[in-house]
Coordinates of C-alpha atoms (C1' of nucleotides) in Angstrom, one line a residue:
Chain A
M1 CA 121.5 128.2 78.9
S2 CA 124.9 128.0 79.5
T3 CA 127.1 128.9 76.3
E4 CA 125.6 132.0 75.3
T5 CA 127.9 132.4 72.3
Q6 CA 125.1 133.9 70.2
D7 CA 125.7 136.8 68.2
S8 CA 122.3 138.4 67.6
A9 CA 123.3 138.2 64.0
P10 CA 121.0 134.9 62.7
R11 CA 123.4 131.5 62.1
R12 CA 124.8 131.1 59.1
R13 CA 123.2 128.1 57.6
G14 CA 125.6 125.2 56.6
R15 CA 128.2 123.6 57.4
R16 CA 129.9 124.5 60.6
P17 CA 133.3 124.9 61.7
A18 CA 134.9 121.4 62.8
G19 CA 135.4 120.8 66.8
E20 CA 131.9 121.3 67.7
D21 CA 130.4 117.8 67.6
T22 CA 126.3 118.2 68.1
R23 CA 125.3 114.3 68.1
R24 CA 126.7 114.7 71.5
A25 CA 125.7 118.2 72.6
L26 CA 122.1 116.9 71.2
L27 CA 122.5 113.4 73.2
E28 CA 122.9 115.5 76.3
A29 CA 120.0 118.0 76.3
A30 CA 118.1 115.0 75.4
R31 CA 118.4 113.0 78.5
R32 CA 118.1 116.3 80.8
S33 CA 114.8 116.9 78.8
F34 CA 113.5 113.5 78.5
A35 CA 114.2 113.3 82.3
E36 CA 112.6 116.5 82.8
H37 CA 109.4 116.2 80.5
G38 CA 109.2 112.8 79.3
F39 CA 108.9 111.4 76.1
A40 CA 105.4 113.2 74.7
G41 CA 106.7 116.7 77.2
A42 CA 110.2 116.6 75.7
T43 CA 110.1 118.8 72.0
V44 CA 112.3 118.3 69.8
R45 CA 112.0 122.4 69.1
A46 CA 113.4 122.4 73.2
M47 CA 116.6 119.9 73.3
A48 CA 118.0 121.1 69.9
A49 CA 117.5 125.0 71.3
E50 CA 119.2 123.9 74.7
A51 CA 122.2 121.6 72.4
G52 CA 122.7 124.9 70.3
V53 CA 121.7 123.0 66.9
D54 CA 118.8 123.3 64.5
A55 CA 116.1 120.8 65.1
A56 CA 116.2 119.3 61.7
M57 CA 119.5 117.5 63.4
V58 CA 117.7 115.3 65.5
N59 CA 116.3 114.0 62.9
H60 CA 119.2 113.7 60.3
W61 CA 121.2 111.5 63.5
F62 CA 118.5 110.0 64.8
G63 CA 116.0 109.1 62.2
G64 CA 113.2 111.0 64.6
K65 CA 112.5 112.3 68.3
E66 CA 111.9 108.0 69.4
G67 CA 115.8 107.5 67.6
L68 CA 116.6 110.0 70.3
F69 CA 114.7 109.0 72.8
A70 CA 116.2 104.8 72.2
A71 CA 119.7 106.6 71.8
A72 CA 119.7 108.9 74.7
M73 CA 118.2 105.9 77.1
E74 CA 120.0 103.7 76.4
L75 CA 121.9 102.6 79.7
P76 CA 125.5 104.6 81.4
V77 CA 127.3 101.4 81.8
D78 CA 127.3 98.0 80.3
P79 CA 124.9 95.5 81.9
K80 CA 126.6 92.4 81.6
Q81 CA 129.9 94.7 83.0
I82 CA 127.1 95.7 86.2
S83 CA 126.2 92.0 86.5
E84 CA 129.9 90.9 86.6
M85 CA 130.8 94.0 89.3
L86 CA 127.9 92.5 91.9
L87 CA 128.6 89.2 91.3
T88 CA 132.1 89.5 93.1
G89 CA 133.6 89.7 96.3
P90 CA 131.7 87.4 99.0
I91 CA 128.3 86.4 99.5
E92 CA 127.4 87.8 102.7
E93 CA 128.7 91.7 101.5
M94 CA 126.4 91.3 98.5
G95 CA 123.5 93.8 100.0
E96 CA 126.2 96.4 100.6
R97 CA 128.3 96.2 97.1
I98 CA 124.6 96.0 95.4
V99 CA 123.6 99.1 97.1
R100 CA 127.2 100.9 96.5
T101 CA 126.8 99.6 92.7
F102 CA 123.4 100.9 92.0
L103 CA 124.3 104.1 93.9
G104 CA 127.3 105.5 92.0
V105 CA 126.1 104.4 88.7
W106 CA 123.2 106.5 89.3
D107 CA 124.9 109.7 91.6
G108 CA 128.0 109.5 88.2
G109 CA 124.7 110.9 86.0
G110 CA 123.5 113.2 88.0
G111 CA 120.3 110.5 88.5
G112 CA 119.0 111.7 85.5
A113 CA 119.3 108.5 83.4
F114 CA 117.3 106.5 86.7
V115 CA 115.0 108.9 86.6
A116 CA 113.6 108.7 82.9
L117 CA 113.5 105.1 82.7
M118 CA 111.7 105.5 86.1
R119 CA 109.1 107.9 83.6
S120 CA 109.3 105.9 80.6
A121 CA 108.4 103.1 82.4
S122 CA 105.4 104.4 84.2
S123 CA 104.4 106.2 80.6
N124 CA 105.3 103.7 78.3
E125 CA 104.4 99.5 78.7
N126 CA 107.1 98.8 76.6
A127 CA 109.4 100.1 78.1
A128 CA 108.2 98.9 81.3
R129 CA 108.3 95.9 79.2
M130 CA 112.1 96.5 78.3
L131 CA 113.3 97.2 81.8
R132 CA 111.2 94.0 83.5
E133 CA 113.4 92.2 81.6
F134 CA 116.3 94.0 81.6
I135 CA 116.4 93.4 85.6
S136 CA 115.1 89.9 85.6
T137 CA 117.4 88.6 83.1
M138 CA 120.6 90.9 83.5
V139 CA 120.6 91.8 86.5
F140 CA 119.1 89.8 89.6
G141 CA 118.1 87.0 87.4
P142 CA 122.0 85.6 87.9
I143 CA 122.4 86.5 91.0
A144 CA 119.7 85.5 92.4
K145 CA 120.0 82.0 91.2
R146 CA 123.5 82.7 92.8
V147 CA 122.1 82.8 96.5
G148 CA 119.0 82.0 96.5
P149 CA 118.4 78.5 97.0
D150 CA 114.6 78.4 98.0
H151 CA 112.9 81.1 95.5
P152 CA 114.7 83.1 93.2
D153 CA 112.7 84.9 91.8
L154 CA 111.2 86.0 94.5
R155 CA 114.1 87.6 95.8
A156 CA 114.8 89.3 92.6
S157 CA 111.5 90.4 92.5
L158 CA 112.1 91.6 95.7
C159 CA 115.7 93.1 95.8
G160 CA 114.0 95.1 92.8
T161 CA 111.5 97.1 94.9
Q162 CA 114.4 97.9 97.5
I163 CA 116.3 99.7 94.9
A164 CA 113.9 101.2 92.2
G165 CA 112.8 102.6 96.3
L166 CA 116.2 103.7 96.5
G167 CA 116.3 105.1 93.7
M168 CA 113.0 106.5 93.5
V169 CA 113.0 108.5 97.2
R170 CA 117.0 109.7 96.0
Y171 CA 115.9 110.9 92.6
V172 CA 112.0 111.7 91.8
I173 CA 111.3 112.0 95.3
K174 CA 113.6 113.5 96.6
L175 CA 113.1 112.6 100.4
E176 CA 115.7 113.8 102.6
P177 CA 117.7 113.3 104.3
L178 CA 117.8 110.1 102.4
A179 CA 118.2 112.7 98.7
S180 CA 121.3 113.5 100.3
A181 CA 122.8 110.5 102.8
D182 CA 125.8 109.5 101.8
H183 CA 127.1 106.1 100.2
D184 CA 128.2 104.9 103.2
A185 CA 125.3 105.9 105.2
L186 CA 123.3 104.0 102.7
A187 CA 125.4 101.1 102.1
A188 CA 124.9 100.2 105.9
T189 CA 121.5 100.7 106.4
V190 CA 119.5 99.3 103.3
G191 CA 122.1 96.9 102.7
P192 CA 121.3 94.3 105.7
N193 CA 118.1 94.5 104.2
L194 CA 118.5 93.9 100.7
Q195 CA 120.9 90.9 102.1
R196 CA 118.0 89.7 103.5
Y197 CA 116.2 89.1 100.3
L198 CA 119.1 88.1 99.3
T199 CA 120.1 84.8 101.4
G200 CA 118.1 85.7 104.4
D201 CA 114.5 83.7 105.8
L202 CA 111.8 84.6 104.2
G203 CA 109.3 83.6 106.5
L204 CA 107.9 81.2 104.0
Chain B
M1 CA 90.0 104.3 67.9
S2 CA 88.2 101.2 70.6
T3 CA 84.8 102.2 70.0
E4 CA 84.3 102.8 67.2
T5 CA 80.0 102.6 67.8
Q6 CA 78.8 106.4 67.0
D7 CA 76.1 106.2 65.9
S8 CA 76.8 108.6 63.2
A9 CA 74.4 111.0 63.7
P10 CA 76.3 113.8 65.0
R11 CA 75.2 114.3 68.7
R12 CA 72.6 116.4 69.2
R13 CA 73.2 120.2 71.0
G14 CA 72.0 121.7 73.9
R15 CA 72.1 120.3 77.2
R16 CA 71.6 116.8 77.6
P17 CA 68.8 115.5 79.6
A18 CA 69.6 115.7 83.2
G19 CA 70.9 112.1 84.9
E20 CA 74.4 112.2 83.0
D21 CA 77.3 113.4 85.4
T22 CA 80.0 114.9 83.2
R23 CA 81.6 115.9 85.7
R24 CA 82.4 112.8 86.7
A25 CA 82.7 110.6 83.3
L26 CA 85.6 113.4 83.0
L27 CA 87.6 112.7 86.2
E28 CA 87.5 108.9 85.6
A29 CA 88.7 109.8 81.8
A30 CA 90.8 112.1 83.4
R31 CA 92.1 109.4 85.6
R32 CA 92.9 106.8 82.9
S33 CA 94.3 108.3 80.8
F34 CA 96.9 110.6 83.3
A35 CA 97.6 107.2 84.3
E36 CA 98.2 106.0 80.9
H37 CA 99.7 109.1 79.1
G38 CA 100.7 111.2 81.9
F39 CA 99.8 115.0 81.8
A40 CA 101.5 116.1 79.0
G41 CA 101.1 112.6 76.6
A42 CA 97.4 112.9 77.7
T43 CA 95.7 115.3 75.2
V44 CA 91.7 116.4 76.9
R45 CA 90.5 115.9 73.3
A46 CA 90.6 111.9 73.8
M47 CA 89.6 112.2 77.8
A48 CA 86.5 114.1 76.8
A49 CA 85.9 112.2 73.8
E50 CA 86.6 108.8 76.2
A51 CA 83.9 110.4 78.8
G52 CA 81.4 111.2 75.7
V53 CA 81.0 114.9 76.4
D54 CA 82.5 117.8 74.5
A55 CA 86.2 119.1 74.5
A56 CA 84.8 122.4 75.8
M57 CA 83.2 121.1 79.4
V58 CA 87.3 120.5 80.9
N59 CA 87.3 124.0 80.5
H60 CA 83.8 124.5 81.8
W61 CA 83.8 122.4 84.6
F62 CA 87.5 122.8 85.7
G63 CA 89.0 126.0 84.4
G64 CA 91.7 123.9 81.8
K65 CA 94.0 120.9 81.9
E66 CA 95.4 121.8 84.7
G67 CA 92.1 121.9 86.8
L68 CA 91.3 118.4 85.5
F69 CA 94.3 117.3 86.2
A70 CA 94.1 118.8 89.4
A71 CA 91.1 117.6 90.5
A72 CA 92.0 114.2 88.8
M73 CA 94.8 113.7 91.2
E74 CA 93.8 113.8 94.6
L75 CA 94.0 111.1 96.6
P76 CA 91.7 108.0 96.6
V77 CA 91.2 107.9 100.5
D78 CA 91.6 110.0 103.2
P79 CA 95.4 110.6 104.2
K80 CA 94.8 110.9 108.1
Q81 CA 92.8 107.6 107.3
I82 CA 95.8 105.4 106.4
S83 CA 98.0 107.5 109.3
E84 CA 95.7 106.2 112.0
M85 CA 95.1 103.3 110.3
L86 CA 99.0 102.2 110.5
L87 CA 99.6 103.6 114.4
T88 CA 96.8 101.3 115.9
G89 CA 97.9 98.0 117.4
P90 CA 102.0 97.1 118.5
I91 CA 104.6 98.7 117.5
E92 CA 106.3 95.1 116.8
E93 CA 103.7 94.0 114.3
M94 CA 103.9 98.0 112.6
G95 CA 106.3 96.7 109.6
E96 CA 103.8 93.9 108.3
R97 CA 100.5 96.2 109.1
I98 CA 102.1 99.1 106.9
V99 CA 102.8 96.7 103.9
R100 CA 99.4 95.3 104.2
T101 CA 97.7 99.3 104.3
F102 CA 99.3 99.9 101.5
L103 CA 98.4 96.9 99.3
G104 CA 94.7 97.2 100.1
V105 CA 94.3 100.7 99.0
W106 CA 96.1 100.2 96.2
D107 CA 95.5 96.7 94.7
G108 CA 91.9 98.4 96.2
G109 CA 91.5 100.3 92.1
G110 CA 94.4 102.5 93.4
G111 CA 97.3 100.9 91.4
G112 CA 96.6 103.2 88.8
A113 CA 96.7 106.2 91.4
F114 CA 99.8 105.0 92.5
V115 CA 100.6 104.6 88.8
A116 CA 100.0 108.3 88.0
L117 CA 101.6 109.3 91.1
M118 CA 104.8 108.3 90.2
R119 CA 104.1 109.1 87.2
S120 CA 103.8 112.7 87.6
A121 CA 106.5 112.6 90.5
S122 CA 108.7 111.7 87.6
S123 CA 107.4 114.1 85.6
N124 CA 106.4 116.8 87.1
E125 CA 109.2 119.0 90.1
N126 CA 105.3 120.3 91.6
A127 CA 104.2 117.1 91.6
A128 CA 106.6 115.7 93.5
R129 CA 107.5 118.1 96.0
M130 CA 103.2 117.7 97.0
L131 CA 103.6 113.6 97.4
R132 CA 107.0 115.1 99.1
E133 CA 105.2 116.7 101.3
F134 CA 102.0 114.4 101.7
I135 CA 104.4 111.6 102.6
S136 CA 106.6 113.2 104.9
T137 CA 104.2 115.3 106.7
M138 CA 101.3 112.7 106.5
V139 CA 102.4 109.8 106.2
F140 CA 106.1 108.9 107.9
G141 CA 105.9 111.3 109.6
P142 CA 104.4 110.7 112.9
I143 CA 105.2 106.9 112.4
A144 CA 108.3 107.5 112.3
K145 CA 108.0 110.5 115.6
R146 CA 106.3 107.4 117.4
V147 CA 109.1 104.7 117.1
G148 CA 112.4 106.0 115.8
P149 CA 114.1 106.8 118.9
D150 CA 117.3 107.9 117.2
H151 CA 117.2 109.3 113.1
P152 CA 113.5 109.9 112.9
D153 CA 113.5 110.9 109.9
L154 CA 116.0 108.6 108.0
R155 CA 114.0 106.0 109.1
A156 CA 110.8 107.1 107.3
S157 CA 112.3 108.1 104.6
L158 CA 113.8 104.3 104.0
C159 CA 110.3 102.9 105.1
G160 CA 109.9 105.3 101.7
T161 CA 112.3 103.5 99.4
Q162 CA 111.0 100.0 100.0
I163 CA 107.0 101.4 100.4
A164 CA 107.7 103.1 96.8
G165 CA 109.9 100.2 95.7
L166 CA 107.0 97.5 96.4
G167 CA 104.5 99.6 94.5
M168 CA 106.7 100.5 91.6
V169 CA 107.5 96.4 90.9
R170 CA 104.0 95.4 91.6
Y171 CA 102.2 98.2 89.4
V172 CA 104.9 100.2 87.0
I173 CA 107.4 97.1 86.4
K174 CA 105.4 94.3 86.9
L175 CA 107.9 92.0 87.6
E176 CA 106.7 88.6 88.8
P177 CA 106.8 86.8 91.0
L178 CA 105.8 90.3 93.2
A179 CA 103.3 91.6 91.0
S180 CA 100.7 88.5 91.5
A181 CA 102.1 88.0 94.8
D182 CA 99.5 87.6 97.5
H183 CA 99.4 89.9 100.8
D184 CA 100.4 87.2 103.0
A185 CA 103.8 86.9 101.6
L186 CA 104.6 90.0 100.8
A187 CA 103.6 90.6 104.6
A188 CA 105.9 88.2 105.8
T189 CA 108.1 89.1 103.4
V190 CA 108.8 93.0 103.2
G191 CA 106.9 93.6 107.0
P192 CA 109.9 92.7 107.8
N193 CA 112.6 94.2 106.7
L194 CA 110.2 98.1 106.9
Q195 CA 110.0 97.0 111.1
R196 CA 113.8 97.1 110.9
Y197 CA 114.1 100.7 109.3
L198 CA 111.6 101.4 111.6
T199 CA 112.4 99.6 114.8
G200 CA 115.4 98.4 114.3
D201 CA 119.8 98.8 114.8
L202 CA 120.3 101.0 111.8
G203 CA 124.5 100.2 111.4
L204 CA 124.9 104.1 111.8
Chain C
dC1 C1' 143.1 124.0 43.5
dG2 C1' 138.7 121.8 42.2
dC3 C1' 135.4 119.0 43.4
dG4 C1' 131.8 115.5 46.0
dT5 C1' 130.5 114.4 50.6
dT6 C1' 128.7 115.9 54.4
dA7 C1' 126.9 119.2 58.1
dT8 C1' 123.8 122.1 59.1
dT9 C1' 120.4 126.0 58.6
dC10 C1' 116.1 127.6 57.3
dA11 C1' 111.4 127.8 55.3
dA12 C1' 107.6 125.6 55.4
dC13 C1' 104.2 121.2 55.9
dA14 C1' 100.3 119.0 57.6
dC15 C1' 98.7 118.6 61.6
dT16 C1' 97.1 118.4 66.2
dT17 C1' 97.1 121.1 70.7
dG18 C1' 94.1 124.3 74.8
dC19 C1' 91.1 127.6 74.4
dG20 C1' 87.1 130.9 73.6
dG21 C1' 82.8 132.6 71.5
dA22 C1' 77.9 132.0 69.9
dA23 C1' 74.8 129.4 68.9
dA24 C1' 71.6 125.4 70.8
dT25 C1' 69.1 123.4 73.6
dA26 C1' 67.3 121.6 78.4
dA27 C1' 65.9 122.2 83.1
dT28 C1' 63.8 125.8 86.3
dG29 C1' 60.9 129.1 88.0
dG30 C1' 56.9 131.8 87.7
Chain D
dC1 C1' 53.5 128.5 78.7
dC2 C1' 56.7 131.4 79.1
dA3 C1' 61.5 133.8 80.3
dT4 C1' 65.3 133.0 82.6
dT5 C1' 69.7 130.0 83.3
dA6 C1' 72.8 126.7 83.2
dT7 C1' 75.0 123.2 80.1
dT8 C1' 76.1 122.0 76.1
dT9 C1' 78.2 121.2 71.4
dC10 C1' 79.5 123.6 67.2
dC11 C1' 83.2 126.2 64.8
dG12 C1' 87.3 128.5 64.5
dC13 C1' 91.4 130.6 66.1
dA14 C1' 96.6 131.1 67.3
dA15 C1' 100.3 128.8 68.6
dG16 C1' 103.0 124.9 69.1
dT17 C1' 104.4 119.5 67.0
dG18 C1' 107.9 116.7 64.4
dT19 C1' 109.5 116.7 60.0
dT20 C1' 111.1 117.1 55.1
dG21 C1' 113.0 119.3 51.0
dA22 C1' 115.8 122.4 49.7
dA23 C1' 119.9 126.2 50.3
dT24 C1' 124.8 126.7 52.1
dA25 C1' 129.0 126.3 53.7
dA26 C1' 132.8 123.0 55.7
dC27 C1' 135.8 119.6 54.6
dG28 C1' 139.0 115.9 52.9
dC29 C1' 140.4 113.8 48.7
dG30 C1' 142.4 114.1 44.5

DNA sequence: CGCGTTATTCAACACTTGCGGAAATAATGG
DNA sequence: CCATTATTTCCGCAAGTGTTGAATAACGCG
């Protein structure tokens, strides 16, 4: 769409001049396309075209559509890094910090990564399992273990509902005014609710 | 793949004997298949086969794949009915009541519909818009108008995050122990958070 | 400069998709 | 009991899918 550098002459064969990063272009187009159309809906040809490259490059670089999907779905930051970032600082501010951390990560990539994740989770049972394991072991597990004296796993699940719902409404459904709200407002509003899930009385 | 019970004799041609409801069978199969594979992933042939019917019936009855999708996606309950149910009773118990209402609808066979809805919303911008309008005008709009003195729309969006996230974690990601928690426990835990979004201090 | 290696495109494959037309059959009404 | 109509199946088409193999061009090393 953007770089229309095609001369009308069909592109010459063989290796292209150096400097162009086919792999990266392919990955970008794949993230966008998978997020919009899902795994089955996105076509290799369209993604390759968007990257300005032949479809065969998908096979060459990623070994097929699935490989490209796996590569495109890798999380934008290191999970361990997130977990550490969340665990630093005073416990009573953890709710707000979690909100800010996730918003920072997701807004950085335009939310596309989140959409793709949710989408693949609801289509692919395998992806759902991966997401489930990732969430429980990498993110909320350690957190809940540190803060929840009574029902740590339930607390983690509850936090999951608030975070997933936040992403859902902000990036997928795009319900206003939340979709356009700034990080401060969201930290102030959903932070306390998260905090209750973490350290508050659950009423059980 | 699963049911290989086809008698080897090819099905007889022409109109089937009365009593069989092709349309309904097609709809059921479509709901299941769309929920599992999404719009692009589900194939007309597979759905027709699951319904024990020829694929041409999709064209005949619904005018194509999209028509079948639209017909299959209609909500399992009347939206107005939900909204009314939510609005009855004292305001200070509204959080719990909302949780119980949605859990009742979804657990009562609607879990699949929720998954399908989320899935189509994250794949199809059109579906996302429908869901957005449905939520804001039919469900949370009236509610927020009744309870929120200061930021009614933001309150509605926030409620949306908690409800969508609850469905997400319970039916899509299936994070335990929340996925198997009973309605009482969830009403006690997420009810108060919803209540804060409705009538509490948002900290703005 | 020559030459193997790597990156890239093209053409074609085998396959599946949604869809429309024609034939076949059952229900219906006179 | 026959003519009509609605419903269903079969068949095949055109388009689009992911993938493969061969051809070609640029690169990097000697």
